[in-house]
PDB file of C-alpha atoms in Angstrom:
ATOM      1  CA  MET L 541     -22.640  -7.281  -5.816  1.00  0.00           C
ATOM      2  CA  ASP L 542     -20.052  -9.540  -4.227  1.00  0.00           C
ATOM      3  CA  GLN L 543     -20.612  -9.570  -0.458  1.00  0.00           C
ATOM      4  CA  SER L 544     -17.119 -10.868   0.374  1.00  0.00           C
ATOM      5  CA  ALA L 545     -15.811  -7.338   0.912  1.00  0.00           C
ATOM      6  CA  PRO L 546     -17.196  -3.803   0.928  1.00  0.00           C
ATOM      7  CA  PRO L 547     -16.755  -1.998  -2.413  1.00  0.00           C
ATOM      8  CA  GLU L 548     -13.940   0.221  -1.186  1.00  0.00           C
ATOM      9  CA  ASP L 549     -11.875  -2.849  -0.229  1.00  0.00           C
ATOM     10  CA  LEU L 550     -12.128  -4.807  -3.485  1.00  0.00           C
ATOM     11  CA  ILE L 551      -8.781  -3.280  -4.471  1.00  0.00           C
ATOM     12  CA  LYS L 552      -6.863  -3.021  -1.218  1.00  0.00           C
ATOM     13  CA  ILE L 553      -3.588  -1.124  -0.748  1.00  0.00           C
ATOM     14  CA  GLU L 554      -1.184  -1.605   2.143  1.00  0.00           C
ATOM     15  CA  ARG L 555       2.080   0.299   2.574  1.00  0.00           C
ATOM     16  CA  ASP L 556       4.974  -0.423   4.905  1.00  0.00           C
ATOM     17  CA  PRO L 557       7.632   1.986   6.209  1.00  0.00           C
ATOM     18  CA  ILE L 558      10.528   0.586   4.154  1.00  0.00           C
ATOM     19  CA  GLY L 559       8.818   1.339   0.836  1.00  0.00           C
ATOM     20  CA  ILE L 560       6.817  -1.742  -0.178  1.00  0.00           C
ATOM     21  CA  ALA L 561       3.206  -1.261  -1.297  1.00  0.00           C
ATOM     22  CA  VAL L 562       0.996  -4.339  -1.627  1.00  0.00           C
ATOM     23  CA  ILE L 563      -2.081  -4.191  -3.856  1.00  0.00           C
ATOM     24  CA  THR L 564      -4.532  -7.027  -3.167  1.00  0.00           C
ATOM     25  CA  ILE L 565      -7.335  -7.926  -5.564  1.00  0.00           C
ATOM     26  CA  ASN L 566      -9.850  -8.735  -2.867  1.00  0.00           C
ATOM     27  CA  ARG L 567     -12.963 -10.454  -4.206  1.00  0.00           C
ATOM     28  CA  PRO L 568     -12.243 -14.052  -3.182  1.00  0.00           C
ATOM     29  CA  ARG L 569     -15.782 -15.452  -3.437  1.00  0.00           C
ATOM     30  CA  SER L 570     -15.745 -14.559  -7.131  1.00  0.00           C
ATOM     31  CA  LEU L 571     -12.131 -15.765  -7.561  1.00  0.00           C
ATOM     32  CA  ASN L 572     -11.076 -12.115  -7.770  1.00  0.00           C
ATOM     33  CA  SER L 573     -12.870 -11.528 -11.067  1.00  0.00           C
ATOM     34  CA  LEU L 574     -12.765  -7.875 -12.076  1.00  0.00           C
ATOM     35  CA  THR L 575     -15.726  -5.552 -12.381  1.00  0.00           C
ATOM     36  CA  ARG L 576     -15.343  -2.325 -14.336  1.00  0.00           C
ATOM     37  CA  ALA L 577     -15.060  -0.366 -11.080  1.00  0.00           C
ATOM     38  CA  MET L 578     -12.301  -2.701  -9.868  1.00  0.00           C
ATOM     39  CA  ILE L 579     -10.406  -2.328 -13.136  1.00  0.00           C
ATOM     40  CA  THR L 580     -10.519   1.443 -12.795  1.00  0.00           C
ATOM     41  CA  ASP L 581      -9.508   1.303  -9.129  1.00  0.00           C
ATOM     42  CA  LEU L 582      -6.585  -1.015  -9.907  1.00  0.00           C
ATOM     43  CA  ALA L 583      -5.343   1.276 -12.682  1.00  0.00           C
ATOM     44  CA  GLN L 584      -5.595   4.327 -10.445  1.00  0.00           C
ATOM     45  CA  ALA L 585      -3.890   2.535  -7.535  1.00  0.00           C
ATOM     46  CA  ILE L 586      -0.869   1.722  -9.702  1.00  0.00           C
ATOM     47  CA  LYS L 587      -0.700   5.268 -11.061  1.00  0.00           C
ATOM     48  CA  ARG L 588      -0.970   6.728  -7.552  1.00  0.00           C
ATOM     49  CA  LEU L 589       1.701   4.467  -6.049  1.00  0.00           C
ATOM     50  CA  ASP L 590       4.071   5.222  -8.920  1.00  0.00           C
ATOM     51  CA  GLY L 591       3.851   8.879  -7.911  1.00  0.00           C
ATOM     52  CA  GLU L 592       4.449   8.349  -4.184  1.00  0.00           C
ATOM     53  CA  ASP L 593       8.040   9.050  -3.126  1.00  0.00           C
ATOM     54  CA  GLY L 594       7.793   6.674  -0.177  1.00  0.00           C
ATOM     55  CA  VAL L 595       6.950   3.669  -2.367  1.00  0.00           C
ATOM     56  CA  ARG L 596       9.938   1.826  -3.859  1.00  0.00           C
ATOM     57  CA  VAL L 597       8.436  -1.500  -4.989  1.00  0.00           C
ATOM     58  CA  ILE L 598       4.855  -2.563  -5.736  1.00  0.00           C
ATOM     59  CA  ILE L 599       3.555  -6.090  -5.138  1.00  0.00           C
ATOM     60  CA  ILE L 600       0.278  -7.249  -6.694  1.00  0.00           C
ATOM     61  CA  THR L 601      -1.484 -10.287  -5.272  1.00  0.00           C
ATOM     62  CA  GLY L 602      -4.949 -11.780  -4.859  1.00  0.00           C
ATOM     63  CA  SER L 603      -6.884 -12.973  -1.829  1.00  0.00           C
ATOM     64  CA  GLY L 604      -8.110 -16.548  -1.470  1.00  0.00           C
ATOM     65  CA  ARG L 605      -7.300 -19.312  -3.943  1.00  0.00           C
ATOM     66  CA  ALA L 606      -7.043 -17.171  -7.085  1.00  0.00           C
ATOM     67  CA  PHE L 607      -4.776 -14.358  -8.161  1.00  0.00           C
ATOM     68  CA  CYS L 608      -7.366 -13.071 -10.616  1.00  0.00           C
ATOM     69  CA  SER L 609      -9.816 -15.158 -12.657  1.00  0.00           C
ATOM     70  CA  GLY L 610     -10.255 -12.448 -15.291  1.00  0.00           C
ATOM     71  CA  VAL L 611     -13.032 -10.020 -16.041  1.00  0.00           C
ATOM     72  CA  ASP L 612     -16.465 -10.595 -14.518  1.00  0.00           C
ATOM     73  CA  LEU L 613     -18.247 -11.772 -17.667  1.00  0.00           C
ATOM     74  CA  THR L 614     -21.678 -11.039 -16.234  1.00  0.00           C
ATOM     75  CA  ALA L 615     -20.838  -7.410 -17.060  1.00  0.00           C
ATOM     76  CA  ALA L 616     -18.778  -8.068 -20.209  1.00  0.00           C
ATOM     77  CA  GLU L 617     -20.331  -5.346 -22.367  1.00  0.00           C
ATOM     78  CA  ASP L 618     -19.916  -2.776 -19.604  1.00  0.00           C
ATOM     79  CA  VAL L 619     -16.238  -3.694 -19.293  1.00  0.00           C
ATOM     80  CA  PHE L 620     -15.176  -4.192 -22.903  1.00  0.00           C
ATOM     81  CA  LYS L 621     -17.185  -1.895 -25.169  1.00  0.00           C
ATOM     82  CA  GLY L 622     -15.044   1.166 -25.784  1.00  0.00           C
ATOM     83  CA  ASP L 623     -13.165   0.650 -22.532  1.00  0.00           C
ATOM     84  CA  VAL L 624     -10.024  -0.724 -24.206  1.00  0.00           C
ATOM     85  CA  LYS L 625      -9.274   2.784 -25.496  1.00  0.00           C
ATOM     86  CA  ASP L 626      -9.244   4.455 -22.079  1.00  0.00           C
ATOM     87  CA  VAL L 627      -5.650   4.257 -20.835  1.00  0.00           C
ATOM     88  CA  GLU L 628      -6.496   5.993 -17.565  1.00  0.00           C
ATOM     89  CA  THR L 629      -8.648   3.034 -16.542  1.00  0.00           C
ATOM     90  CA  ASP L 630      -6.380   0.357 -18.054  1.00  0.00           C
ATOM     91  CA  PRO L 631      -4.310  -1.297 -15.278  1.00  0.00           C
ATOM     92  CA  VAL L 632      -1.916  -3.015 -17.683  1.00  0.00           C
ATOM     93  CA  TRP L 633      -1.198   0.263 -19.468  1.00  0.00           C
ATOM     94  CA  GLN L 634      -0.490   1.860 -16.083  1.00  0.00           C
ATOM     95  CA  MET L 635       1.748  -1.064 -15.077  1.00  0.00           C
ATOM     96  CA  GLU L 636       3.750  -0.824 -18.282  1.00  0.00           C
ATOM     97  CA  ARG L 637       4.379   2.854 -17.620  1.00  0.00           C
ATOM     98  CA  CYS L 638       5.077   2.460 -13.920  1.00  0.00           C
ATOM     99  CA  ARG L 639       8.670   3.455 -13.162  1.00  0.00           C
ATOM    100  CA  LYS L 640       8.906   1.260 -10.084  1.00  0.00           C
ATOM    101  CA  PRO L 641       9.459  -2.510 -10.029  1.00  0.00           C
ATOM    102  CA  ILE L 642       6.261  -4.548  -9.848  1.00  0.00           C
ATOM    103  CA  ILE L 643       6.322  -8.050  -8.374  1.00  0.00           C
ATOM    104  CA  GLY L 644       3.416 -10.414  -8.972  1.00  0.00           C
ATOM    105  CA  ALA L 645       2.653 -12.755  -6.058  1.00  0.00           C
ATOM    106  CA  ILE L 646       0.557 -15.436  -7.759  1.00  0.00           C
ATOM    107  CA  GLY L 647      -1.086 -17.657  -5.176  1.00  0.00           C
ATOM    108  CA  GLY L 648      -3.566 -19.436  -7.442  1.00  0.00           C
ATOM    109  CA  PHE L 649      -5.369 -19.082 -10.773  1.00  0.00           C
ATOM    110  CA  ALA L 650      -4.308 -16.269 -13.124  1.00  0.00           C
ATOM    111  CA  VAL L 651      -6.880 -16.444 -15.915  1.00  0.00           C
ATOM    112  CA  THR L 652      -7.095 -14.292 -19.070  1.00  0.00           C
ATOM    113  CA  ALA L 653      -7.124 -10.697 -17.712  1.00  0.00           C
ATOM    114  CA  GLY L 654      -5.403 -12.060 -14.604  1.00  0.00           C
ATOM    115  CA  PHE L 655      -2.828 -13.709 -16.859  1.00  0.00           C
ATOM    116  CA  GLU L 656      -2.312 -10.374 -18.633  1.00  0.00           C
ATOM    117  CA  ILE L 657      -1.796  -8.563 -15.334  1.00  0.00           C
ATOM    118  CA  SER L 658       0.795 -11.222 -14.444  1.00  0.00           C
ATOM    119  CA  LEU L 659       2.601 -10.623 -17.741  1.00  0.00           C
ATOM    120  CA  ALA L 660       2.781  -6.902 -16.969  1.00  0.00           C
ATOM    121  CA  CYS L 661       4.717  -7.584 -13.748  1.00  0.00           C
ATOM    122  CA  ASP L 662       8.515  -7.345 -13.758  1.00  0.00           C
ATOM    123  CA  ILE L 663       9.082 -10.375 -11.521  1.00  0.00           C
ATOM    124  CA  LEU L 664       6.753 -13.292 -10.704  1.00  0.00           C
ATOM    125  CA  VAL L 665       6.591 -15.491  -7.617  1.00  0.00           C
ATOM    126  CA  ALA L 666       4.087 -18.344  -7.867  1.00  0.00           C
ATOM    127  CA  ALA L 667       2.619 -20.918  -5.533  1.00  0.00           C
ATOM    128  CA  LYS L 668       2.954 -24.588  -6.503  1.00  0.00           C
ATOM    129  CA  GLU L 669      -0.811 -24.574  -7.117  1.00  0.00           C
ATOM    130  CA  ALA L 670      -0.719 -21.559  -9.460  1.00  0.00           C
ATOM    131  CA  ARG L 671      -2.133 -21.939 -12.953  1.00  0.00           C
ATOM    132  CA  PHE L 672      -1.918 -19.526 -15.890  1.00  0.00           C
ATOM    133  CA  ILE L 673      -4.796 -19.902 -18.367  1.00  0.00           C
ATOM    134  CA  ASP L 674      -5.811 -17.954 -21.478  1.00  0.00           C
ATOM    135  CA  THR L 675      -9.541 -18.339 -22.163  1.00  0.00           C
ATOM    136  CA  HIS L 676      -9.968 -15.626 -24.817  1.00  0.00           C
ATOM    137  CA  VAL L 677     -10.841 -18.150 -27.541  1.00  0.00           C
ATOM    138  CA  ARG L 678     -13.181 -20.078 -25.249  1.00  0.00           C
ATOM    139  CA  PHE L 679     -15.434 -17.074 -24.615  1.00  0.00           C
ATOM    140  CA  GLY L 680     -14.927 -15.120 -27.842  1.00  0.00           C
ATOM    141  CA  ILE L 681     -12.983 -12.299 -26.174  1.00  0.00           C
ATOM    142  CA  PHE L 682     -10.359 -10.419 -28.187  1.00  0.00           C
ATOM    143  CA  PRO L 683      -7.167  -9.751 -26.166  1.00  0.00           C
ATOM    144  CA  SER L 684      -6.427  -6.087 -25.501  1.00  0.00           C
ATOM    145  CA  TRP L 685      -4.043  -6.141 -22.519  1.00  0.00           C
ATOM    146  CA  GLY L 686      -1.107  -7.682 -24.368  1.00  0.00           C
ATOM    147  CA  LEU L 687      -1.419 -11.450 -23.964  1.00  0.00           C
ATOM    148  CA  SER L 688      -1.302 -12.170 -27.704  1.00  0.00           C
ATOM    149  CA  GLN L 689       2.057 -10.400 -28.041  1.00  0.00           C
ATOM    150  CA  LYS L 690       3.861 -10.803 -24.722  1.00  0.00           C
ATOM    151  CA  LEU L 691       3.417 -14.517 -24.076  1.00  0.00           C
ATOM    152  CA  SER L 692       5.090 -15.586 -27.330  1.00  0.00           C
ATOM    153  CA  ARG L 693       8.057 -13.348 -26.576  1.00  0.00           C
ATOM    154  CA  ILE L 694       8.554 -15.022 -23.191  1.00  0.00           C
ATOM    155  CA  ILE L 695       7.817 -18.716 -23.827  1.00  0.00           C
ATOM    156  CA  GLY L 696       8.184 -18.859 -27.620  1.00  0.00           C
ATOM    157  CA  PRO L 697       5.538 -18.658 -30.373  1.00  0.00           C
ATOM    158  CA  ASN L 698       4.821 -22.393 -30.663  1.00  0.00           C
ATOM    159  CA  ARG L 699       4.114 -22.804 -26.971  1.00  0.00           C
ATOM    160  CA  ALA L 700       2.114 -19.559 -26.901  1.00  0.00           C
ATOM    161  CA  ARG L 701      -0.059 -20.690 -29.799  1.00  0.00           C
ATOM    162  CA  GLU L 702      -0.854 -23.968 -28.055  1.00  0.00           C
ATOM    163  CA  VAL L 703      -1.607 -22.226 -24.749  1.00  0.00           C
ATOM    164  CA  SER L 704      -3.884 -19.605 -26.292  1.00  0.00           C
ATOM    165  CA  LEU L 705      -5.589 -21.628 -29.032  1.00  0.00           C
ATOM    166  CA  THR L 706      -6.418 -24.620 -26.814  1.00  0.00           C
ATOM    167  CA  GLY L 707      -6.986 -22.860 -23.498  1.00  0.00           C
ATOM    168  CA  MET L 708      -4.610 -25.265 -21.741  1.00  0.00           C
ATOM    169  CA  ALA L 709      -3.337 -24.458 -18.258  1.00  0.00           C
ATOM    170  CA  ILE L 710       0.312 -23.622 -17.644  1.00  0.00           C
ATOM    171  CA  THR L 711       1.253 -25.151 -14.305  1.00  0.00           C
ATOM    172  CA  ALA L 712       3.681 -23.402 -11.974  1.00  0.00           C
ATOM    173  CA  GLU L 713       6.349 -25.968 -12.850  1.00  0.00           C
ATOM    174  CA  MET L 714       5.868 -25.388 -16.588  1.00  0.00           C
ATOM    175  CA  ALA L 715       5.885 -21.614 -16.048  1.00  0.00           C
ATOM    176  CA  GLU L 716       9.219 -21.787 -14.235  1.00  0.00           C
ATOM    177  CA  LYS L 717      10.727 -24.105 -16.852  1.00  0.00           C
ATOM    178  CA  TRP L 718       9.584 -21.832 -19.683  1.00  0.00           C
ATOM    179  CA  GLY L 719      10.944 -18.666 -18.059  1.00  0.00           C
ATOM    180  CA  LEU L 720       7.575 -17.130 -17.175  1.00  0.00           C
ATOM    181  CA  VAL L 721       7.975 -17.414 -13.384  1.00  0.00           C
ATOM    182  CA  ASN L 722      11.048 -16.530 -11.297  1.00  0.00           C
ATOM    183  CA  HIS L 723      10.302 -18.595  -8.178  1.00  0.00           C
ATOM    184  CA  ILE L 724       7.908 -21.348  -7.043  1.00  0.00           C
ATOM    185  CA  VAL L 725       7.150 -21.601  -3.326  1.00  0.00           C
ATOM    186  CA  GLU L 726       4.457 -22.945  -1.022  1.00  0.00           C
ATOM    187  CA  ARG L 727       1.238 -20.936  -1.188  1.00  0.00           C
ATOM    188  CA  SER L 728       1.742 -19.675   2.364  1.00  0.00           C
ATOM    189  CA  GLU L 729       5.188 -18.323   1.373  1.00  0.00           C
ATOM    190  CA  VAL L 730       4.260 -16.452  -1.832  1.00  0.00           C
ATOM    191  CA  LEU L 731       3.855 -12.986  -0.336  1.00  0.00           C
ATOM    192  CA  LYS L 732       6.837 -13.512   1.980  1.00  0.00           C
ATOM    193  CA  LYS L 733       9.090 -14.383  -0.960  1.00  0.00           C
ATOM    194  CA  ALA L 734       7.820 -11.405  -2.954  1.00  0.00           C
ATOM    195  CA  LYS L 735       8.633  -9.114  -0.026  1.00  0.00           C
ATOM    196  CA  GLN L 736      12.129 -10.617   0.284  1.00  0.00           C
ATOM    197  CA  ILE L 737      12.796  -9.752  -3.347  1.00  0.00           C
ATOM    198  CA  ALA L 738      11.354  -6.270  -2.804  1.00  0.00           C
ATOM    199  CA  GLU L 739      13.623  -5.742   0.212  1.00  0.00           C
ATOM    200  CA  ALA L 740      16.671  -6.771  -1.833  1.00  0.00           C
ATOM    201  CA  ILE L 741      15.704  -4.216  -4.505  1.00  0.00           C
ATOM    202  CA  ILE L 742      15.189  -1.465  -1.925  1.00  0.00           C
ATOM    203  CA  LYS L 743      18.734  -1.915  -0.575  1.00  0.00           C
ATOM    204  CA  ASN L 744      20.174  -0.732  -3.885  1.00  0.00           C
ATOM    205  CA  ASN L 745      20.576   2.684  -5.511  1.00  0.00           C
ATOM    206  CA  GLN L 746      16.973   3.662  -6.171  1.00  0.00           C
ATOM    207  CA  GLY L 747      17.730   6.028  -9.019  1.00  0.00           C
ATOM    208  CA  MET L 748      19.561   3.249 -10.840  1.00  0.00           C
ATOM    209  CA  VAL L 749      16.796   0.734 -10.058  1.00  0.00           C
ATOM    210  CA  LEU L 750      14.359   2.967 -11.960  1.00  0.00           C
ATOM    211  CA  ARG L 751      16.772   3.524 -14.845  1.00  0.00           C
ATOM    212  CA  TYR L 752      17.690  -0.154 -15.085  1.00  0.00           C
ATOM    213  CA  LYS L 753      14.077  -1.343 -15.111  1.00  0.00           C
ATOM    214  CA  SER L 754      13.328   1.205 -17.830  1.00  0.00           C
ATOM    215  CA  VAL L 755      16.201   0.216 -20.116  1.00  0.00           C
ATOM    216  CA  ILE L 756      15.397  -3.522 -19.775  1.00  0.00           C
ATOM    217  CA  ASN L 757      11.689  -3.067 -20.455  1.00  0.00           C
ATOM    218  CA  ASP L 758      12.104  -0.519 -23.255  1.00  0.00           C
ATOM    219  CA  GLY L 759      14.903  -2.535 -24.866  1.00  0.00           C
ATOM    220  CA  PHE L 760      12.815  -5.710 -24.787  1.00  0.00           C
ATOM    221  CA  LYS L 761      10.439  -4.083 -27.266  1.00  0.00           C
ATOM    222  CA  LEU L 762      13.298  -3.622 -29.767  1.00  0.00           C
ATOM    223  CA  ASP L 763      15.574  -5.919 -31.730  1.00  0.00           C
ATOM    224  CA  LEU L 764      19.018  -6.538 -30.203  1.00  0.00           C
ATOM    225  CA  ALA L 765      20.897  -3.961 -32.291  1.00  0.00           C
ATOM    226  CA  ASN L 766      18.495  -1.167 -31.378  1.00  0.00           C
ATOM    227  CA  GLY L 767      18.370  -2.334 -27.775  1.00  0.00           C
ATOM    228  CA  LEU L 768      22.163  -2.081 -27.512  1.00  0.00           C
ATOM    229  CA  THR L 769      22.017   1.403 -29.055  1.00  0.00           C
ATOM    230  CA  LEU L 770      19.372   2.398 -26.517  1.00  0.00           C
ATOM    231  CA  GLU L 771      21.574   1.200 -23.649  1.00  0.00           C
ATOM    232  CA  LYS L 772      24.591   3.164 -24.949  1.00  0.00           C
ATOM    233  CA  GLU L 773      22.561   6.324 -25.453  1.00  0.00           C
ATOM    234  CA  ARG L 774      21.106   6.217 -21.960  1.00  0.00           C
ATOM    235  CA  GLY L 775      24.462   5.273 -20.464  1.00  0.00           C
ATOM    236  CA  HIS L 776      26.214   8.223 -22.095  1.00  0.00           C
ATOM    237  CA  SER L 777      23.417  10.548 -21.021  1.00  0.00           C
ATOM    238  CA  TYR L 778      23.630   9.294 -17.434  1.00  0.00           C
ATOM    239  CA  TYR L 779      27.411   9.661 -17.108  1.00  0.00           C
ATOM    240  CA  ASP L 780      27.530  12.983 -18.952  1.00  0.00           C
ATOM    241  CA  GLY L 781      25.155  14.381 -16.359  1.00  0.00           C
ATOM    242  CA  MET L 782      27.260  13.317 -13.378  1.00  0.00           C
ATOM    243  CA  THR L 783      29.558  15.737 -11.557  1.00  0.00           C
ATOM    244  CA  LYS L 784      33.032  14.995 -10.170  1.00  0.00           C
ATOM    245  CA  GLU L 785      31.502  14.928  -6.697  1.00  0.00           C
ATOM    246  CA  GLN L 786      28.966  12.298  -7.775  1.00  0.00           C
ATOM    247  CA  PHE L 787      31.742  10.112  -9.224  1.00  0.00           C
ATOM    248  CA  LYS L 788      33.650  10.472  -5.955  1.00  0.00           C
ATOM    249  CA  LYS L 789      30.588   9.425  -3.937  1.00  0.00           C
ATOM    250  CA  MET L 790      30.070   6.470  -6.286  1.00  0.00           C
ATOM    251  CA  GLY L 791      33.594   5.265  -5.584  1.00  0.00           C
ATOM    252  CA  GLU L 792      33.183   5.692  -1.839  1.00  0.00           C
ATOM    253  CA  PHE L 793      29.892   3.820  -1.921  1.00  0.00           C
ATOM    254  CA  ILE L 794      31.388   0.931  -3.899  1.00  0.00           C
ATOM    255  CA  LEU L 795      34.256   0.660  -1.390  1.00  0.00           C
ATOM    256  CA  SER L 796      31.842   0.652   1.535  1.00  0.00           C
ATOM    257  CA  ARG L 797      29.676  -2.049  -0.043  1.00  0.00           C
ATOM    258  CA  SER L 798      32.668  -4.296  -0.770  1.00  0.00           C
ATOM    259  CA  THR L 799      33.285  -4.706   2.968  1.00  0.00           C
ATOM    260  CA  LYS L 800      29.744  -5.986   3.629  1.00  0.00           C
ATOM    261  CA  PRO L 801      28.658  -9.657   3.349  1.00  0.00           C
ATOM    262  CA  ALA L 802      26.792 -10.679   0.209  1.00  0.00           C
ATOM    263  CA  SER L 803      22.987 -10.855   0.227  1.00  0.00           C
ATOM    264  CA  LYS L 804      21.478 -14.229   1.110  1.00  0.00           C
ATOM    265  CA  LEU L 805      18.671 -13.872  -1.456  1.00  0.00           C
TER     266      LEU L 805
END
C-alpha cells in the first residue's frame, strides 16, 4: 500500500462556505494512480457532492506533480475485470450525470484514466507543465471511460487517432490550441484559477447554471438539428412553468445587475 497518505485520505474532499468542493486525488508517490478502492471512493464522492445543497461547483485536482497517472496496473485485473459494468463505482459515469459544474485543475500528468477523468470535466485549467497522454494501446487496455469517443469530438478525429494510436503527449500549449483546455497558468496558480472560475459561476442564478450545463452537455451528444430542438423544448418547458411573479422578479434582477460593474474574470 502507498504510504504517502492514510487510506481514508487517498480521495480527499474539502468544502468551503461559498459552495466550492475540492476533490483531491492524493497518492503523490504513485503519481496519483488509482486503486480499485480509490476509483470507488472517487465515484461516491462525486455522487455525494452532487446531492449536497451547499455545494455549487466541484473542482477535481491531484496532489504532487501529477493529476492522475491512470489506473494502478499492479492490480489491473482487480480493477478492470467486470468493473466497467458497475456504474456506481465508475467516477466518469458519475461525473457525466453530475448536475453541477465540474472544473478540472490539472497540475501535471493526466494519463489514460486520468485523461478520461479530465475529459469528463466541464472546464479545464492546466499548468504549463501539464501533459495529456493516452497509453491504452501501449499496455493493451481497452478504453471504457470514454476516451475513444470524446477526444475526437473535441480535437478532431485525425488528431485523436494520432494521440491514441502513438501514445504521444499533448502539451498544455497544444491542448489550449486544440480546444481541450480553457486556461494555462503557472502550476502554483492552477487551483487558484479554478476557484476564480467557480466563484464566477456561483454568482449567477444557480437553477439556470444547472439547466444550462445540462442542455450544453446533452446537446453535444446530438447532431445540430436535434440539439436545437432539445434547446427549444427545454426553453418552452422552463418558461411555461414560470409564474407572473417569477417574470417580475427576473426583470427586477436584470435591472439590479445592470447597475453593477462587469466581472473581471
